[in-house]
Coordinates of C-alpha atoms in Angstrom, one line a residue:
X12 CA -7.3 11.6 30.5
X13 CA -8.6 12.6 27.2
X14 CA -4.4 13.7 26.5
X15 CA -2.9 10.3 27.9
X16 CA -4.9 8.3 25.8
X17 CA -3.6 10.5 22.6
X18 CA -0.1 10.0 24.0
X19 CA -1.0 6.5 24.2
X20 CA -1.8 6.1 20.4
X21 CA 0.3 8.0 19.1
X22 CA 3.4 6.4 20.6
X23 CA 2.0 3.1 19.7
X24 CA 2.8 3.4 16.0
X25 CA 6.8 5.1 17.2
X26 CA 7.3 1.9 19.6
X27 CA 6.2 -1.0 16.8
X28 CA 8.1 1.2 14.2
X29 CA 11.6 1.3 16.2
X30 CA 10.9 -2.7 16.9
X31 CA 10.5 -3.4 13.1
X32 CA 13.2 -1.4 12.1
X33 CA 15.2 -3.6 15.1
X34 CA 14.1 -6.5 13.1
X35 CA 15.0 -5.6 9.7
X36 CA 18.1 -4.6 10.3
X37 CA 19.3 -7.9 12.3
X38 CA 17.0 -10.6 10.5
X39 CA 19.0 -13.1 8.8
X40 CA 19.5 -13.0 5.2
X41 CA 19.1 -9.5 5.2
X42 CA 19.0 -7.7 1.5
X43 CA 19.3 -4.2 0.6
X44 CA 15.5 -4.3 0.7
X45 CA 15.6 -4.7 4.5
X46 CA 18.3 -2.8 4.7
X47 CA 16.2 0.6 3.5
X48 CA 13.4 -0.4 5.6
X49 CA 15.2 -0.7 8.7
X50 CA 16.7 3.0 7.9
X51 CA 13.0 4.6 6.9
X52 CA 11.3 2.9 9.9
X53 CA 14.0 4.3 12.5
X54 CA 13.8 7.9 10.7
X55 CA 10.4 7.8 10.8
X56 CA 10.4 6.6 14.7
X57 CA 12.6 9.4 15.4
X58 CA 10.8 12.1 13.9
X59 CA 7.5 11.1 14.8
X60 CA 8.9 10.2 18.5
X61 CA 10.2 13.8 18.9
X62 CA 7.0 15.5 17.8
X63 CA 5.2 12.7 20.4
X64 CA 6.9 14.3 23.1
X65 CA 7.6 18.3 21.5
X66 CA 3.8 17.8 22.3
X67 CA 3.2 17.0 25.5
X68 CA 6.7 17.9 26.9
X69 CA 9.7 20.5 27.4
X70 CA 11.9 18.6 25.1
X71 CA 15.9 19.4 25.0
X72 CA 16.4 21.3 22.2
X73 CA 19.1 18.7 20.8
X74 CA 16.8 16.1 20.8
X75 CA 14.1 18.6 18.7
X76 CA 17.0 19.0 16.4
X77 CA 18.1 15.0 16.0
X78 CA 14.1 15.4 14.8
X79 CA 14.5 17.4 12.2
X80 CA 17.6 16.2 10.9
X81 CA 15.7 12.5 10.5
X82 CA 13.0 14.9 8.5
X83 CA 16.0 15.9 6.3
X84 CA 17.3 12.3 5.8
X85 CA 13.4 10.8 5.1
X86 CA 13.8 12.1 1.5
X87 CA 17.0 10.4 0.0
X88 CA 15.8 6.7 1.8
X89 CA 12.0 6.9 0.3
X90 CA 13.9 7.4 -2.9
X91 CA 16.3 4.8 -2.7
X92 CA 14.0 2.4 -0.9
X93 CA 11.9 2.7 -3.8
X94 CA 15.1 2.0 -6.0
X95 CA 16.0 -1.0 -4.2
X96 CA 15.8 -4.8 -5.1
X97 CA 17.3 -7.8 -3.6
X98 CA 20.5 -7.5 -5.1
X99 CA 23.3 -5.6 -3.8
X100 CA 23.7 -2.7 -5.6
X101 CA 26.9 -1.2 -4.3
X102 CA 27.1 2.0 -6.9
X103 CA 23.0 2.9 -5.6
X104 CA 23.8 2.2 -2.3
X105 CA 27.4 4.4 -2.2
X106 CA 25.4 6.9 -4.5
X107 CA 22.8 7.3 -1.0
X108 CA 25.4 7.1 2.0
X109 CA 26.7 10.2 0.2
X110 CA 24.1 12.3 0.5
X111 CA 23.4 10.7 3.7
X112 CA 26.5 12.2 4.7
X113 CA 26.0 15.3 3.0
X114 CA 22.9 16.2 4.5
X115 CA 23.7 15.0 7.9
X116 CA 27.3 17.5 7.4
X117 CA 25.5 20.3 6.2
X118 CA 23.3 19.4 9.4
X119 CA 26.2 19.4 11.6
X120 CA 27.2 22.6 10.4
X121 CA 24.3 24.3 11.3
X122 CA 23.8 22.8 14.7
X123 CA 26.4 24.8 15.6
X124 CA 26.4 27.8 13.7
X125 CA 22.6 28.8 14.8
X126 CA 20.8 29.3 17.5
X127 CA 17.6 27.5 18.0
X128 CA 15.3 30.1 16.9
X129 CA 16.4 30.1 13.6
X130 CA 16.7 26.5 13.5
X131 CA 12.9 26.5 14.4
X132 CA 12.1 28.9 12.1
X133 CA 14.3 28.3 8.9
X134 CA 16.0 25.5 9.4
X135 CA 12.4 23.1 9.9
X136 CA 11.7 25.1 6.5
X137 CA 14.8 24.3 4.8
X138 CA 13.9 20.2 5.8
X139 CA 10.8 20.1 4.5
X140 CA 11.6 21.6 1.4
X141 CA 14.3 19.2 0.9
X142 CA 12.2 16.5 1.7
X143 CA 9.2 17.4 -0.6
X144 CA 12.1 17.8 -3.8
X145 CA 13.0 13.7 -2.9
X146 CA 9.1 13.0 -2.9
X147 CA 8.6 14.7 -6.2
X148 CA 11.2 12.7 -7.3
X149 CA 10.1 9.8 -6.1
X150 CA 6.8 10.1 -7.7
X151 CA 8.4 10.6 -11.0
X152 CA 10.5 7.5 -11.3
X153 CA 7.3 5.9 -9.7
X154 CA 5.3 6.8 -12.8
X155 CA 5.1 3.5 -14.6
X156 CA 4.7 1.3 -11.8
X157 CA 2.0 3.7 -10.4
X158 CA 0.1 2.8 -13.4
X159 CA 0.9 -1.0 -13.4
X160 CA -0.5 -0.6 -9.5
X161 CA -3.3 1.1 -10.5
X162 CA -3.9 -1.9 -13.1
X163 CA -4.1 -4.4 -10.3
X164 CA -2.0 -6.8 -11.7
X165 CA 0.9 -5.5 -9.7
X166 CA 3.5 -8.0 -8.1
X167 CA 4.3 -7.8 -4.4
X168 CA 7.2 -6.1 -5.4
X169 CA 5.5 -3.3 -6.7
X170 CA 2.9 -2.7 -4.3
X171 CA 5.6 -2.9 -1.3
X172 CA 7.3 0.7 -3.4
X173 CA 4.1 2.0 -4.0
X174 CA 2.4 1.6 -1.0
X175 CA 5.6 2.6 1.3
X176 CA 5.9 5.8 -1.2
X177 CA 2.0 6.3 -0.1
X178 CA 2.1 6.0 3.6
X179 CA 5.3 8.1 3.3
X180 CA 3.4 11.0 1.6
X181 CA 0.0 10.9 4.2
X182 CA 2.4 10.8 7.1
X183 CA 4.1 14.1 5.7
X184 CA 0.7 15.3 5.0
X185 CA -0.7 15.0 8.3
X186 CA 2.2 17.1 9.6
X187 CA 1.2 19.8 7.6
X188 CA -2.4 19.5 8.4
X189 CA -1.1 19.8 12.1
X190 CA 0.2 22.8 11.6
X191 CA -3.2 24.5 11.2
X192 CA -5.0 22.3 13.9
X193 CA -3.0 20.5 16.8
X194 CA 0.6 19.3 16.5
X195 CA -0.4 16.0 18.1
X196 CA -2.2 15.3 14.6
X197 CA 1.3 14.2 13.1
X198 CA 2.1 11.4 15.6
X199 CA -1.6 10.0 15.2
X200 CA -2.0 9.9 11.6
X201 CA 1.5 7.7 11.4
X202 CA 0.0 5.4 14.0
X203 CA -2.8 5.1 12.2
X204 CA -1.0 4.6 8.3
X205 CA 1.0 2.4 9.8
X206 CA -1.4 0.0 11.1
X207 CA -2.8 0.6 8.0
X208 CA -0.4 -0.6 5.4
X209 CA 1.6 -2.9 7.5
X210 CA -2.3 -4.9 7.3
X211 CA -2.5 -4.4 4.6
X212 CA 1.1 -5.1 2.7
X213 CA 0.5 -8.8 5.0
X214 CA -2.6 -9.2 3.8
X215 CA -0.9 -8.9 0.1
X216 CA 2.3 -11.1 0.9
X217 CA 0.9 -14.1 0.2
X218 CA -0.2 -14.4 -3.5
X219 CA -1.0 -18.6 -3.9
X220 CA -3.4 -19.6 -6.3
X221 CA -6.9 -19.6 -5.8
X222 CA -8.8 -23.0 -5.1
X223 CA -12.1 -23.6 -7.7
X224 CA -15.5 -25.7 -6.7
X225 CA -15.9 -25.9 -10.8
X226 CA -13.3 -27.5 -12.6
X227 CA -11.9 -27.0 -16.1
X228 CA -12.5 -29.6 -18.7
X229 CA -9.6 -31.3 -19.6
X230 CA -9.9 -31.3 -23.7
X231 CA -10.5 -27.4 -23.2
X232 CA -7.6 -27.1 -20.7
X233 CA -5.2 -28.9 -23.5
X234 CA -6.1 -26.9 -26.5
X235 CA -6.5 -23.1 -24.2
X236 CA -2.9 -24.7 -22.2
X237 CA -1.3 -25.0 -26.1
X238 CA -2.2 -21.7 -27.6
X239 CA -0.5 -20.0 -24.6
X240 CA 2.4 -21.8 -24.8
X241 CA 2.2 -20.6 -28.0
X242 CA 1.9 -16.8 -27.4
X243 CA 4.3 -17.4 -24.8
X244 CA 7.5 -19.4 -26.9
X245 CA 6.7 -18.1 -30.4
X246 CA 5.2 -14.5 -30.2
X247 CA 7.7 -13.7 -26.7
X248 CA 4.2 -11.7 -25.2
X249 CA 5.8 -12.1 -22.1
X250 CA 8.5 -9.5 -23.6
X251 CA 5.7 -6.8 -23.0
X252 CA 6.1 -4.9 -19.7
X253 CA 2.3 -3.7 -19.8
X254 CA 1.5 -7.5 -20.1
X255 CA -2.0 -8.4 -17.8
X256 CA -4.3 -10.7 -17.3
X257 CA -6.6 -8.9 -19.5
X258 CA -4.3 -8.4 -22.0
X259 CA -3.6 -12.1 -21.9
X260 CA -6.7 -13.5 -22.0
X261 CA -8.1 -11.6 -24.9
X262 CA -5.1 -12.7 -26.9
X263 CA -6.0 -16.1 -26.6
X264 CA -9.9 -15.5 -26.9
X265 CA -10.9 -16.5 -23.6
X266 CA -12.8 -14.7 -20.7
X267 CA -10.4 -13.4 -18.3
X268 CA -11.9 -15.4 -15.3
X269 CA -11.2 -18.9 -17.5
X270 CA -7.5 -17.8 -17.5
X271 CA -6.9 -16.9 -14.0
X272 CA -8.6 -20.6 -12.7
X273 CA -6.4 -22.5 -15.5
X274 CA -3.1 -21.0 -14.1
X275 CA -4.3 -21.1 -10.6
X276 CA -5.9 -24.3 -10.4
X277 CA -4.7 -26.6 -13.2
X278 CA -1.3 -25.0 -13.1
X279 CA -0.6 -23.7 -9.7
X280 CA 0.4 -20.7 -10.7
X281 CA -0.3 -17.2 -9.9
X282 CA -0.6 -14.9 -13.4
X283 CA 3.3 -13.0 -12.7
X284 CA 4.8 -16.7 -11.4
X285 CA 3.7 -17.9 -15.3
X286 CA 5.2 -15.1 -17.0
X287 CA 7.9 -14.2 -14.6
X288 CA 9.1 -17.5 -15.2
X289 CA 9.3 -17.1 -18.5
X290 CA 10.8 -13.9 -18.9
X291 CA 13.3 -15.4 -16.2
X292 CA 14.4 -18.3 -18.2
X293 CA 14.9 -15.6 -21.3
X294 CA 17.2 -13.7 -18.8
X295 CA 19.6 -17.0 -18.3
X296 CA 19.8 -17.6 -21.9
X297 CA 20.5 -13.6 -22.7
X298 CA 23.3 -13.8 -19.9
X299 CA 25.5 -16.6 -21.2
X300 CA 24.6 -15.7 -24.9
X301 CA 24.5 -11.8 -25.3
X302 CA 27.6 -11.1 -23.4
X303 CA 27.5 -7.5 -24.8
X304 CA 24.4 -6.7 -23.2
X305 CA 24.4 -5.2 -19.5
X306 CA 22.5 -6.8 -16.6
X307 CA 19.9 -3.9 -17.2
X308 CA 19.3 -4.4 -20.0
X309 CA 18.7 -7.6 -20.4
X310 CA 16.4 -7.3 -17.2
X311 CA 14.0 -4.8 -19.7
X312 CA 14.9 -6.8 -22.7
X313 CA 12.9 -9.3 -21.6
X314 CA 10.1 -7.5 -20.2
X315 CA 10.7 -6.2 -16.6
X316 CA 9.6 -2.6 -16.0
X317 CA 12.8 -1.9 -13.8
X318 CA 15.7 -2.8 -12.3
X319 CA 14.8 -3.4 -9.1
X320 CA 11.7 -6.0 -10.3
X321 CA 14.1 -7.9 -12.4
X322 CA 16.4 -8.3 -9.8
X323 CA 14.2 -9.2 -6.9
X324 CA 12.2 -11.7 -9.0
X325 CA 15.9 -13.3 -10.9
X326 CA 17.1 -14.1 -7.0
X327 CA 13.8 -15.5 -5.9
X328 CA 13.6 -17.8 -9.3
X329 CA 17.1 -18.8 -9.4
X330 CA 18.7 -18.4 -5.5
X331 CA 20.6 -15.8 -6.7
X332 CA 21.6 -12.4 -8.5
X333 CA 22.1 -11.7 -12.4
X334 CA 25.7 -10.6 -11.9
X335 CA 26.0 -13.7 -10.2
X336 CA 24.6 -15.9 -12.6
X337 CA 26.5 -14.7 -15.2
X338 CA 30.2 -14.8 -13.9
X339 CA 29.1 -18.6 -12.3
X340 CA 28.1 -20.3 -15.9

């Protein structure tokens, strides 16, 4: 009884993660973003599917193989997924299907050039090692909007990368705890962070400004409203990727609580809507105007901390991407 019910739970998670990565990859408008979380949920569903049953089954040995091989192809997607914005990056996307296909032909290779035993015992190996070089590097070009995360002033965006690249890592981690205890572990710890940060990723989607009982004064509102325009148009603080609420609010000499109800409630705005706006607007002047500057550039000029946020935010401000802004005006 006592194993059904670990069956149970741990196949939960596989089944919901094979029917979200069903929905991301046929929902309509679909990005690039939904595009790499289609691919890491149906990895993940086959690798944590095969372990499901390696537990409590005889399990062909093909189908312990398709396993590993999803292990092998985790890495490249966490890193890419965490690259990825709502713009089409073709070079970033070619630069993945090729070692997509590289892996899976190296893969190929050795499907049929070893037996299982060595597959089991080297191969597995060989998969998580290549996996845990793509997490490494993952955490490295994660560095910067780790610490904006950590700030909590981090957009959606961010926590979305950050929080994937987490559950990713505690997934893996429960593997290897396995290992040492019981295999079934693996499958129940994914269940488990999955629940988790699906929750808790919805519970962080929706970012609209807070309603207040105690309303600002209206003199105080004018001269506080001015002086930020002020920082804002004259100074270009919205230029400065480490920009926060904090940061913002002792520049204009008021308590950091004051500043977040004023945008909220008097402006209806959320702190990153006001300055992403700005930095936005900077963005469509810079691409009609500095012609000699790339689309990257531009995106950090004016105070993004990577590609992937400039992009994302520039097609949910304007409707559409950079590259297309630029060749339309």
């Amino acid at each position: 009884m006592v194993d059904l019910l670990l069956f149970f739970f741990a196949l939960l998670g596989v089944f919901n993660a094979l029917l979200l990565s069903l929905y991301f990859f046929f929902k309509k408008n679909r990005g690039i973003r939904d595009f790499f979380n289609g691919i890491l949920l149906f990895l993940l569903f086959v690798r944590v599917g095969v372990s499901c049953f390696y537990y409590f089954d005889t399990v062909p040995i093909a189908i312990i193989k398709c396993g590993l091989l999803a292990n092998a192809l985790l890495g490249p997607t966490v890193l890419y997924f965490c690259w990825s914005s709502g713009d089409n990056f073709s070079n970033m996307l070619l630069f993945y299907l090729v070692q997509l296909g590289s892996i899976s032909l190296i893969a190929i290779l050795l499907w049929f050039a070893f037996d299982f035993e060595t597959w089991d015992h080297r191969v597995r190996y060989g998969t998580h090692a290549l996996l845990s070089i793509y997490l490494v590097l993952t955490a490295i070009t994660l560095r910067k909007p780790i610490h904006i995360f950590l700030g909590k002033t981090s957009s959606f965006e961010n926590h979305l990368r950050i929080v994937v690249f987490i559950a990713v890592l505690l997934v893996c981690l429960g593997f290897i705890v396995s290992l040492k205890t019981t295999y079934i572990l693996g499958p129940l710890v994914f269940s488990l962070v999955f629940y988790l940060t699906s929750t808790y990723l919805m519970l962080h989607k929706t970012n609209k400004p807070k309603s207040y009982l105690k309303k600002i004064d209206s003199q105080r509102f004018a001269l506080t409203n001015n002086e930020l325009q002020r920082v804002m148009e004259e100074d270009h603080l919205y230029r400065d990727s480490d920009l926060s609420l904090d940061l913002l609010a002792s520049r204009l000499g008021v308590r950091k609580h004051f500043l977040s109800q004023m945008l909220n409630d008097n402006l209806k705005k959320t702190f990153h809507q006001y300055v992403n706006e700005y930095r936005i607007d900077e963005a469509c002047r810079m691409l009609i105007q500095e012609q000699h500057f790339s689309i990257e550039a531009i995106g950090y000029e004016v105070g993004f901390s990577s590609r992937s946020a400039f992009f994302a935010t520039f097609k949910k401000i304007k409707g559409t991407t950079p590259s297309k802004y630029r060749t339309k005006t």
